PDB file of C-alpha atoms in Angstrom:
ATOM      1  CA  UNK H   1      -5.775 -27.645  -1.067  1.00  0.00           C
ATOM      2  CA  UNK H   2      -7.164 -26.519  -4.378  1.00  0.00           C
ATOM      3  CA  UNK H   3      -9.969 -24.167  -4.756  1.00  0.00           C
ATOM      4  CA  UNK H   4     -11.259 -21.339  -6.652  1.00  0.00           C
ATOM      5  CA  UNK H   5     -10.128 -18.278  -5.710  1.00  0.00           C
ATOM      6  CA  UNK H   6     -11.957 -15.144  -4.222  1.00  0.00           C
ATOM      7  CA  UNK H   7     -11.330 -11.633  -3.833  1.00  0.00           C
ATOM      8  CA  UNK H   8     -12.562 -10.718  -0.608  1.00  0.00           C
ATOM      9  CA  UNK H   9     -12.837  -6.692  -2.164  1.00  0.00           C
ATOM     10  CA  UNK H  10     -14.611  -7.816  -4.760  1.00  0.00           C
ATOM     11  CA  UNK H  11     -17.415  -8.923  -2.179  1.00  0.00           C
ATOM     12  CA  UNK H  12     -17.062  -5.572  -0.229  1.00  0.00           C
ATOM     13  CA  UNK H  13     -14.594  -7.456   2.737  1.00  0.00           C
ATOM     14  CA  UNK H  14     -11.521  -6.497   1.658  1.00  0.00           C
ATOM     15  CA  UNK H  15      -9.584  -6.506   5.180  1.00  0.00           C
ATOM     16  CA  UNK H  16     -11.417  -9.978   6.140  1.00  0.00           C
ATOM     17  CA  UNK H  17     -12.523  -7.658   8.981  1.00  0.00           C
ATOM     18  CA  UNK H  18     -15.957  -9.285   9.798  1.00  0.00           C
ATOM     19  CA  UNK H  19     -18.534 -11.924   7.962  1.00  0.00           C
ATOM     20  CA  UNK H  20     -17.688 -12.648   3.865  1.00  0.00           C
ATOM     21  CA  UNK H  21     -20.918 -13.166   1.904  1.00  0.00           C
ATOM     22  CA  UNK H  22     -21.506 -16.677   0.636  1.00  0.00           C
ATOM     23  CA  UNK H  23     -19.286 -16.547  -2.131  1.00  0.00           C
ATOM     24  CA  UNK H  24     -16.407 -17.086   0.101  1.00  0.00           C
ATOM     25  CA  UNK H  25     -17.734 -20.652   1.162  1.00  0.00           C
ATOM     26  CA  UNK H  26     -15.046 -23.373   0.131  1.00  0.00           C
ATOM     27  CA  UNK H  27     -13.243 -20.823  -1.616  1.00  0.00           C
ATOM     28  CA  UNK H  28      -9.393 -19.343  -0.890  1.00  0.00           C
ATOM     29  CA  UNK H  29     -10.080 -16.023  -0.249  1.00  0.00           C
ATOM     30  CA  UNK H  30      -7.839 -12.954  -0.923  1.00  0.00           C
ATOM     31  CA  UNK H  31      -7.189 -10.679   2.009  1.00  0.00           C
ATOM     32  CA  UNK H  32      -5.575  -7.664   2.331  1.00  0.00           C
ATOM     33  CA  UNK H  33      -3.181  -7.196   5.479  1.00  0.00           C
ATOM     34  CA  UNK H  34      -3.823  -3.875   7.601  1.00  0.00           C
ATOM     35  CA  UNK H  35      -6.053  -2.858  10.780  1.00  0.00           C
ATOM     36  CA  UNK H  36      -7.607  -5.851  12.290  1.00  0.00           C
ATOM     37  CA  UNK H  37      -5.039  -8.961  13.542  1.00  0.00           C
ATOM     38  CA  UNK H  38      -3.855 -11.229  10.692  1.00  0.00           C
ATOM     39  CA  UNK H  39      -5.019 -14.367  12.774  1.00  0.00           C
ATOM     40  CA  UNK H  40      -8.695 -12.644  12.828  1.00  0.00           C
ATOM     41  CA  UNK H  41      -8.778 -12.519   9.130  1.00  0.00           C
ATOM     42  CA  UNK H  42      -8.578 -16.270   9.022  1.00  0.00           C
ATOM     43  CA  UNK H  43     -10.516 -16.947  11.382  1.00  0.00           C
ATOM     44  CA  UNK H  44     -13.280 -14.556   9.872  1.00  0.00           C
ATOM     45  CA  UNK H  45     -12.981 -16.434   6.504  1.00  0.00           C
ATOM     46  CA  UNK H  46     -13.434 -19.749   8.394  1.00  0.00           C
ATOM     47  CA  UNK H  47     -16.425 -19.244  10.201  1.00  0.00           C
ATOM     48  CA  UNK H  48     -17.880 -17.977   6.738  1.00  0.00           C
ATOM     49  CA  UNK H  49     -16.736 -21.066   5.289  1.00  0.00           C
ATOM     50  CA  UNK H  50     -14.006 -20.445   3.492  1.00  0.00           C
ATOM     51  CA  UNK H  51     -11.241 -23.559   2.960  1.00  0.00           C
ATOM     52  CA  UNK H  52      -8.177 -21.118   2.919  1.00  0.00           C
ATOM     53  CA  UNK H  53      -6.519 -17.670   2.847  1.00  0.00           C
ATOM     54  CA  UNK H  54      -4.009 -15.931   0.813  1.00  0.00           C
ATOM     55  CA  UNK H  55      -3.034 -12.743   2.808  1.00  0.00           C
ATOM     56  CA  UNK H  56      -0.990  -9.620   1.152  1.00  0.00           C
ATOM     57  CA  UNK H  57       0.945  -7.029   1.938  1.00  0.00           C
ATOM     58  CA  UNK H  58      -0.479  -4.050   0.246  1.00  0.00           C
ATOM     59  CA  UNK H  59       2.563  -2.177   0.854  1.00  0.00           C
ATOM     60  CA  UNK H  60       6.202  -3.595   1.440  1.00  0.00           C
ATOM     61  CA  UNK H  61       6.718  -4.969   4.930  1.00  0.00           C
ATOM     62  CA  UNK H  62       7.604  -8.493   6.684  1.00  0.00           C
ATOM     63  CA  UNK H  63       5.381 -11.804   5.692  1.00  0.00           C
ATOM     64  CA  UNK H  64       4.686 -13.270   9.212  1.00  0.00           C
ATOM     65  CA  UNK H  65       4.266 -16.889  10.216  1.00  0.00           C
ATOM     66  CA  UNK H  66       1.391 -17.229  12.251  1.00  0.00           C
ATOM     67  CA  UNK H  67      -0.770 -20.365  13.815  1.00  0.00           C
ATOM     68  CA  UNK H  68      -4.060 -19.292  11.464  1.00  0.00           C
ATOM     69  CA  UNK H  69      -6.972 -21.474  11.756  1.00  0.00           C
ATOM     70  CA  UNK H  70      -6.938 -22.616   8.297  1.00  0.00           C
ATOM     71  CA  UNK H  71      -4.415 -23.191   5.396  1.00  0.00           C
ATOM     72  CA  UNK H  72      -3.068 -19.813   4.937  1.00  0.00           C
ATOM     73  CA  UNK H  73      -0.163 -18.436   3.119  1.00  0.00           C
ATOM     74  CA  UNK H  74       1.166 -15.268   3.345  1.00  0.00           C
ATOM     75  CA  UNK H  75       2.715 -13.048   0.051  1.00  0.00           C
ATOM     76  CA  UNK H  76       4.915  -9.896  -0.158  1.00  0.00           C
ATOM     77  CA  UNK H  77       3.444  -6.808  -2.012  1.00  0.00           C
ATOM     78  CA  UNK H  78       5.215  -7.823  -5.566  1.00  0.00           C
ATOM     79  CA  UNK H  79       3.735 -10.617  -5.385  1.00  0.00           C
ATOM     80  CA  UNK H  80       0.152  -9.463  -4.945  1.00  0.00           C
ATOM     81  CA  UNK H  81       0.743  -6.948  -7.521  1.00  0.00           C
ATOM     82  CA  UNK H  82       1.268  -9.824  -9.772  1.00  0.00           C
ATOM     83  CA  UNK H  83      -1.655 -11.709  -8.316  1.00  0.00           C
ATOM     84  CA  UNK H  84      -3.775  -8.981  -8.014  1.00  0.00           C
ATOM     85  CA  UNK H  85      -3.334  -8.041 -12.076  1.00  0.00           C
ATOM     86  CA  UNK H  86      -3.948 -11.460 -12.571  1.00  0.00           C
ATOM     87  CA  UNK H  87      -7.316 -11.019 -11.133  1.00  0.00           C
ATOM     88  CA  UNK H  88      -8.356  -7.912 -12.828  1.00  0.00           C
ATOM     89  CA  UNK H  89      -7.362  -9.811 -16.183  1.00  0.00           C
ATOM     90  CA  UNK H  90      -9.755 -12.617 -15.416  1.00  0.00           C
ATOM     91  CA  UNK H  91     -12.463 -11.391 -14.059  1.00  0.00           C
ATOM     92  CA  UNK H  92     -14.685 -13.195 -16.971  1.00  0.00           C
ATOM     93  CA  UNK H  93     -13.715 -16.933 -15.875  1.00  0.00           C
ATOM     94  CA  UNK H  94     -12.945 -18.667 -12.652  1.00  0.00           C
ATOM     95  CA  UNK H  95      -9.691 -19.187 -10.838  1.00  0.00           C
ATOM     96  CA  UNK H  96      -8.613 -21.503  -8.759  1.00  0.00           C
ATOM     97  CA  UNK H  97      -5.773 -21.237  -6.350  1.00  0.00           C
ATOM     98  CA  UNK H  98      -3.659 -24.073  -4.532  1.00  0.00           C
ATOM     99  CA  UNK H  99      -2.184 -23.780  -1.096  1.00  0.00           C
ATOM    100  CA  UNK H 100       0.257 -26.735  -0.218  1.00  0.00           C
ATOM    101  CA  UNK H 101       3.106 -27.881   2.161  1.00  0.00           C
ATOM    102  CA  UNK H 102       6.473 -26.548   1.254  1.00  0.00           C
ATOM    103  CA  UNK H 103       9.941 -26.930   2.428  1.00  0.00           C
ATOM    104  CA  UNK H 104      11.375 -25.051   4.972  1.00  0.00           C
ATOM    105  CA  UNK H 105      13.970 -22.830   3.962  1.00  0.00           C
ATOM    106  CA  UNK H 106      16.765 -21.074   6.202  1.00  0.00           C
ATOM    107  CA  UNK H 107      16.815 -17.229   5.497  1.00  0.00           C
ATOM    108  CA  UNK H 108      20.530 -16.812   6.270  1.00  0.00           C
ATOM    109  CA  UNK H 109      20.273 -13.031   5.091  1.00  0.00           C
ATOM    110  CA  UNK H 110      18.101 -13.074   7.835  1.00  0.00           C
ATOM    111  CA  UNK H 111      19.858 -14.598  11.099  1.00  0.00           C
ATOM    112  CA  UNK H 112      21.378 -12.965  13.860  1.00  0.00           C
ATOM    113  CA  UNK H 113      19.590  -9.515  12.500  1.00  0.00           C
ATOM    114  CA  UNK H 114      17.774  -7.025  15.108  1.00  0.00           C
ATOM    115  CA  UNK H 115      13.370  -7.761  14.037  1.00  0.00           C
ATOM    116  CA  UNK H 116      12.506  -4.248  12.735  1.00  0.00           C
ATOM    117  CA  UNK H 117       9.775  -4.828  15.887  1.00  0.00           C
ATOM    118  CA  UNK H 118      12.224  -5.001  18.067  1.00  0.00           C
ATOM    119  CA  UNK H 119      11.828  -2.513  20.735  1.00  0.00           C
ATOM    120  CA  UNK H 120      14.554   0.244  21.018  1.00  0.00           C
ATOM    121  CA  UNK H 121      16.026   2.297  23.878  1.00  0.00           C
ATOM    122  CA  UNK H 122      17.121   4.757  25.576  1.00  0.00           C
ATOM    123  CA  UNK H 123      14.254   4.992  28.199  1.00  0.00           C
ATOM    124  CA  UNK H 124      12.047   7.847  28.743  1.00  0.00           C
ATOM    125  CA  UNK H 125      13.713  11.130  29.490  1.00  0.00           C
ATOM    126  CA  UNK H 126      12.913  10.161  33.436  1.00  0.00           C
ATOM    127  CA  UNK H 127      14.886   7.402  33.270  1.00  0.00           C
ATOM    128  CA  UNK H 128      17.649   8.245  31.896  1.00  0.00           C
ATOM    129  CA  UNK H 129      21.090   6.101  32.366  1.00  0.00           C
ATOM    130  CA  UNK H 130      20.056   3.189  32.346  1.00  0.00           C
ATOM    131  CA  UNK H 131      20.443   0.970  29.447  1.00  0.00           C
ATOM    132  CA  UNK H 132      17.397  -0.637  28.272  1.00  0.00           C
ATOM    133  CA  UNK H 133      17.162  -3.521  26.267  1.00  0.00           C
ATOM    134  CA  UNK H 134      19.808  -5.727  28.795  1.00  0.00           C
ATOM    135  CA  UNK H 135      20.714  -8.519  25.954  1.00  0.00           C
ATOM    136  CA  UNK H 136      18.472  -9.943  22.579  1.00  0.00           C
ATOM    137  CA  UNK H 137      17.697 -13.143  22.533  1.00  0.00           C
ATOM    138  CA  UNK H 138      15.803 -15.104  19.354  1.00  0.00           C
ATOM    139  CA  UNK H 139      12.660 -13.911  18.894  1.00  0.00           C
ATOM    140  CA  UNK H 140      11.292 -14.030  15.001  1.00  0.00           C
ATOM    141  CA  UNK H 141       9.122 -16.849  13.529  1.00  0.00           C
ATOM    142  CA  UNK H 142      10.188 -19.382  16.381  1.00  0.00           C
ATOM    143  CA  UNK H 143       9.015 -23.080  16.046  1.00  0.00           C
ATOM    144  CA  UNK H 144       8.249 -24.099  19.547  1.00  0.00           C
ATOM    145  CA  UNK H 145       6.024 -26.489  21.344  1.00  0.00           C
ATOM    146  CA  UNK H 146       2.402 -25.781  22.004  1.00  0.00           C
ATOM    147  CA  UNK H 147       0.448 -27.297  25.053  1.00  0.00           C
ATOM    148  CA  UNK H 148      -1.581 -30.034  23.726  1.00  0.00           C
ATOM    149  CA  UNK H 149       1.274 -32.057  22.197  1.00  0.00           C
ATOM    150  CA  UNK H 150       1.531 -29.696  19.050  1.00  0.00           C
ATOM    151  CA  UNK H 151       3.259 -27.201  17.605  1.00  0.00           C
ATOM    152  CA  UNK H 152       3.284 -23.807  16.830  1.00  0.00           C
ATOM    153  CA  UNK H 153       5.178 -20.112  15.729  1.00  0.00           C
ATOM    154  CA  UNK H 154       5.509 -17.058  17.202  1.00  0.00           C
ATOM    155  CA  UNK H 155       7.445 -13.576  17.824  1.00  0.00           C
ATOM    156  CA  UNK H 156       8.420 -10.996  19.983  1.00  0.00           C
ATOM    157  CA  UNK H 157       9.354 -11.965  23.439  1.00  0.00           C
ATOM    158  CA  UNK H 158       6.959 -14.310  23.428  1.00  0.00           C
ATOM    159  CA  UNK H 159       9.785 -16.283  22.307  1.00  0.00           C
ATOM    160  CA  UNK H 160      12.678 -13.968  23.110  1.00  0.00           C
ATOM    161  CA  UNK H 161      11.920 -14.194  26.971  1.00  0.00           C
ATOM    162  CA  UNK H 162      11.457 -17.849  26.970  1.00  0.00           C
ATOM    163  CA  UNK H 163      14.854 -18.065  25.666  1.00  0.00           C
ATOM    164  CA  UNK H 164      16.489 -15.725  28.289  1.00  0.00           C
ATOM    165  CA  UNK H 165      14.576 -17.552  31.070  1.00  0.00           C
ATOM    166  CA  UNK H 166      15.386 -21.047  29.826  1.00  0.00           C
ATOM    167  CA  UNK H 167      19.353 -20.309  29.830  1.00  0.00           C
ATOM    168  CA  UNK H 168      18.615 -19.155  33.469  1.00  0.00           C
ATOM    169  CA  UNK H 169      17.462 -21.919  34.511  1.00  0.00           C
ATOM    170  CA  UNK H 170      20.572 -23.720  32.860  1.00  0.00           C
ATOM    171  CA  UNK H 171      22.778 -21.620  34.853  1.00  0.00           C
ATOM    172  CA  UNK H 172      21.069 -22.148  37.977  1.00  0.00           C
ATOM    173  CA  UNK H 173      21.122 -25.812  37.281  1.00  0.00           C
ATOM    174  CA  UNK H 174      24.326 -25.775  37.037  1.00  0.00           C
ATOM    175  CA  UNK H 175      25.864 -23.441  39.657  1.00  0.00           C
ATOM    176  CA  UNK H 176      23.207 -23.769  42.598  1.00  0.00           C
ATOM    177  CA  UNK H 177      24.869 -20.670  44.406  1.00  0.00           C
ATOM    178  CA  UNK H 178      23.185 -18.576  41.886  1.00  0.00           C
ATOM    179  CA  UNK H 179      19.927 -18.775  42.440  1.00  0.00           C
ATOM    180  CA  UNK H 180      17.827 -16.070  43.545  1.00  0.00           C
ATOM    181  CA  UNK H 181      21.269 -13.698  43.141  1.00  0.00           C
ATOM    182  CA  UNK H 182      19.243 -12.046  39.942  1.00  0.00           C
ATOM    183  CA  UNK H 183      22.148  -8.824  39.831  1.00  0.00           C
ATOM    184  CA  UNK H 184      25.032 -11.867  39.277  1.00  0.00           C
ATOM    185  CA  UNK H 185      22.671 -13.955  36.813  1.00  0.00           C
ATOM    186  CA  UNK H 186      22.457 -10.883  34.953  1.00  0.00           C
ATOM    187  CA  UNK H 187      25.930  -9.522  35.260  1.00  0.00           C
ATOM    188  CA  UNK H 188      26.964 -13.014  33.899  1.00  0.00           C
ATOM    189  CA  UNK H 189      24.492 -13.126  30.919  1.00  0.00           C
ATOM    190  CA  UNK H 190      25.844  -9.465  30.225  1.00  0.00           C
ATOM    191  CA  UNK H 191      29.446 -10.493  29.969  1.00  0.00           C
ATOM    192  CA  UNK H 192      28.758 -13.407  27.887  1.00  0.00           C
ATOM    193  CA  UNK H 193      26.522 -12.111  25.839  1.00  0.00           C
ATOM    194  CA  UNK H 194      27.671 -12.510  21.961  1.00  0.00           C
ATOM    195  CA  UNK H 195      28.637  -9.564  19.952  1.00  0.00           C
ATOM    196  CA  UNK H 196      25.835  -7.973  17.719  1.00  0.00           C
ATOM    197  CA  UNK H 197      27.617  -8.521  14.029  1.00  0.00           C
ATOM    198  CA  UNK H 198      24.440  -7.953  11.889  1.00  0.00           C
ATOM    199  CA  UNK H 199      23.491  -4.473  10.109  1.00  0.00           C
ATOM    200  CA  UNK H 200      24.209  -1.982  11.638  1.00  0.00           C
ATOM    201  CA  UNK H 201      22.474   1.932  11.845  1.00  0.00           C
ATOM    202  CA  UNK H 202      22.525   4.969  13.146  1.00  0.00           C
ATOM    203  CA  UNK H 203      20.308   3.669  15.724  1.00  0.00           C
ATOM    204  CA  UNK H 204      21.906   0.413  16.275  1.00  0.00           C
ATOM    205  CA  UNK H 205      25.680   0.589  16.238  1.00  0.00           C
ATOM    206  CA  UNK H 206      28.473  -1.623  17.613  1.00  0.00           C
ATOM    207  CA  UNK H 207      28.852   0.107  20.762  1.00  0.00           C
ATOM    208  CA  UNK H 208      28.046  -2.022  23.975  1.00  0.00           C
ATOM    209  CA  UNK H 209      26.129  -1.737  25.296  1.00  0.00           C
ATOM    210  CA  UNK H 210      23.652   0.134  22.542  1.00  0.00           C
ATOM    211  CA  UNK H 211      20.014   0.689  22.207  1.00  0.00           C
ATOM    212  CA  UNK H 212      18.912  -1.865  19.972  1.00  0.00           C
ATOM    213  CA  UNK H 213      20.211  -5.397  21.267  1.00  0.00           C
ATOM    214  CA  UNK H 214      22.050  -3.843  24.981  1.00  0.00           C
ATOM    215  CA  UNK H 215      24.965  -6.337  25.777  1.00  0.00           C
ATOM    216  CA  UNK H 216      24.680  -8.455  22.586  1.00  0.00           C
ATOM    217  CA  UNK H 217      22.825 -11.902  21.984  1.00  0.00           C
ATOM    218  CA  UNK H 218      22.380 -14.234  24.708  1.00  0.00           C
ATOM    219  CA  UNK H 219      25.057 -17.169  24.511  1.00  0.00           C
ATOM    220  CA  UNK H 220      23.654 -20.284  26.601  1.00  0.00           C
ATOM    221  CA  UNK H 221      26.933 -22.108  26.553  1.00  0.00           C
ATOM    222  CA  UNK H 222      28.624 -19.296  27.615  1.00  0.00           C
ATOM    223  CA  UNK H 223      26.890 -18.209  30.149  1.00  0.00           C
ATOM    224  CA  UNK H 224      26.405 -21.764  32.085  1.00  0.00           C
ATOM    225  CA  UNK H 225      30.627 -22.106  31.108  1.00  0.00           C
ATOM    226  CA  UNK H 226      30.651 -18.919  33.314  1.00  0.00           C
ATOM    227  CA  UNK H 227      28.226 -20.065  36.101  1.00  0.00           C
ATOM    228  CA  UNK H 228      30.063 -23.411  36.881  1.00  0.00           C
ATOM    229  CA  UNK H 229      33.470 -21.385  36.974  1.00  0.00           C
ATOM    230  CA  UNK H 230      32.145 -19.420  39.923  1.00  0.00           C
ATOM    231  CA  UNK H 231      34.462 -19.749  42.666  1.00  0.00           C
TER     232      UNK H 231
END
């Protein structure tokens, strides 16, 4: 997809947050992350006609995969700075920008570390001894099946609970006994649970359980391994 390239500040929308003038019609249009859901801002640029969306971080955080309703890419804050200056340089003559299929690259600095999301314990002051989370499953960017026969990312445990409940099932598959006995399904996901061995903080330390990932990473193997060797 090739098109000329829009600023969506420089037509007074900078957040994509509602309706872009008609400049932004078949145009990739510049948006700045922050305050209204990044899936809004494409869809916001598509019902005003725009063919795409380049979306930046204005300030250093995560780029996020999401299911936008257009092509969309999303770039870290260097990079806007770059892209940004290169706007301000040419604001005499057009530019066109070019959003296209790349190659999917594993992030191995990445795997098997805690999502700076990721909710942390202890529990509120009332609730006090017990451990909360139980065990962190994957839950960052996952590709997964969508209904309709297509497919789709996501985050959070809209993915990390999937993943808990489908080894579950596995283990109640496999060891019939189990089912329904939810404080044994969990003791046994607790005891196989893989040791955290990514960075560790103050917060997040290699204690088990701990406050950031509880009993350690769900291990599916491991856990239905354990189920079947129920007596």
């Amino acid at each position: 997809l090739n098109r000329p390239l829009v600023n969506a500040a420089a037509l007074g929308v900078p957040l994509c947050d509602g309706p872009l003038p008609a400049a932004a019609r078949g145009a990739i249009v510049l948006c700045r992350r922050g305050v209204n859901p990044r899936v809004e801002k494409g869809s916001n640029v598509r019902t005003s006609g725009g063919a795409g969306m380049i979306l930046y971080n204005p300030e250093p955080a995560d780029v996020v995969s999401d299911n936008h309703w257009l092509p969309a890419v999303h770039i870290d804050t260097p990079a806007a700075n770059q892209l940004l200056a290169f706007l301000a340089a040419h604001t005499s003559q057009p530019v066109t920008a070019d959003i296209s299929g790349g190659k999917a690259v594993l992030d191995s600095q990445s795997a098997d570390q805690i999502a700076a999301f990721s909710s942390r314990g202890p529990l509120p002051t009332e609730q006090l001894g017990i451990s909360k989370p139980d065990i962190a499953a994957p839950g960052v960017d996952v590709l997964s099946a969508l209904p309709g026969g297509t497919y789709g990312e996501n985050s959070g445990t809209s993915m990390a609970g999937p993943h808990v409940a489908g080894v579950v099932a596995l283990m109640w598959s496999a060891q019939p006994r189990l089912i329904g006995n939810i404080d044994r399904t969990e003791q046994i996901l607790a005891e196989t649970a893989r040791p955290y061995d990514g960075v560790q903080t103050a917060c997040l330390d290699a204690g088990v359980p701990n406050n950031g990932v509880g009993y350690g990473v769900v291990d599916a193997y491991a856990a239905v391994q354990a189920a079947l060797a129920l007596p």
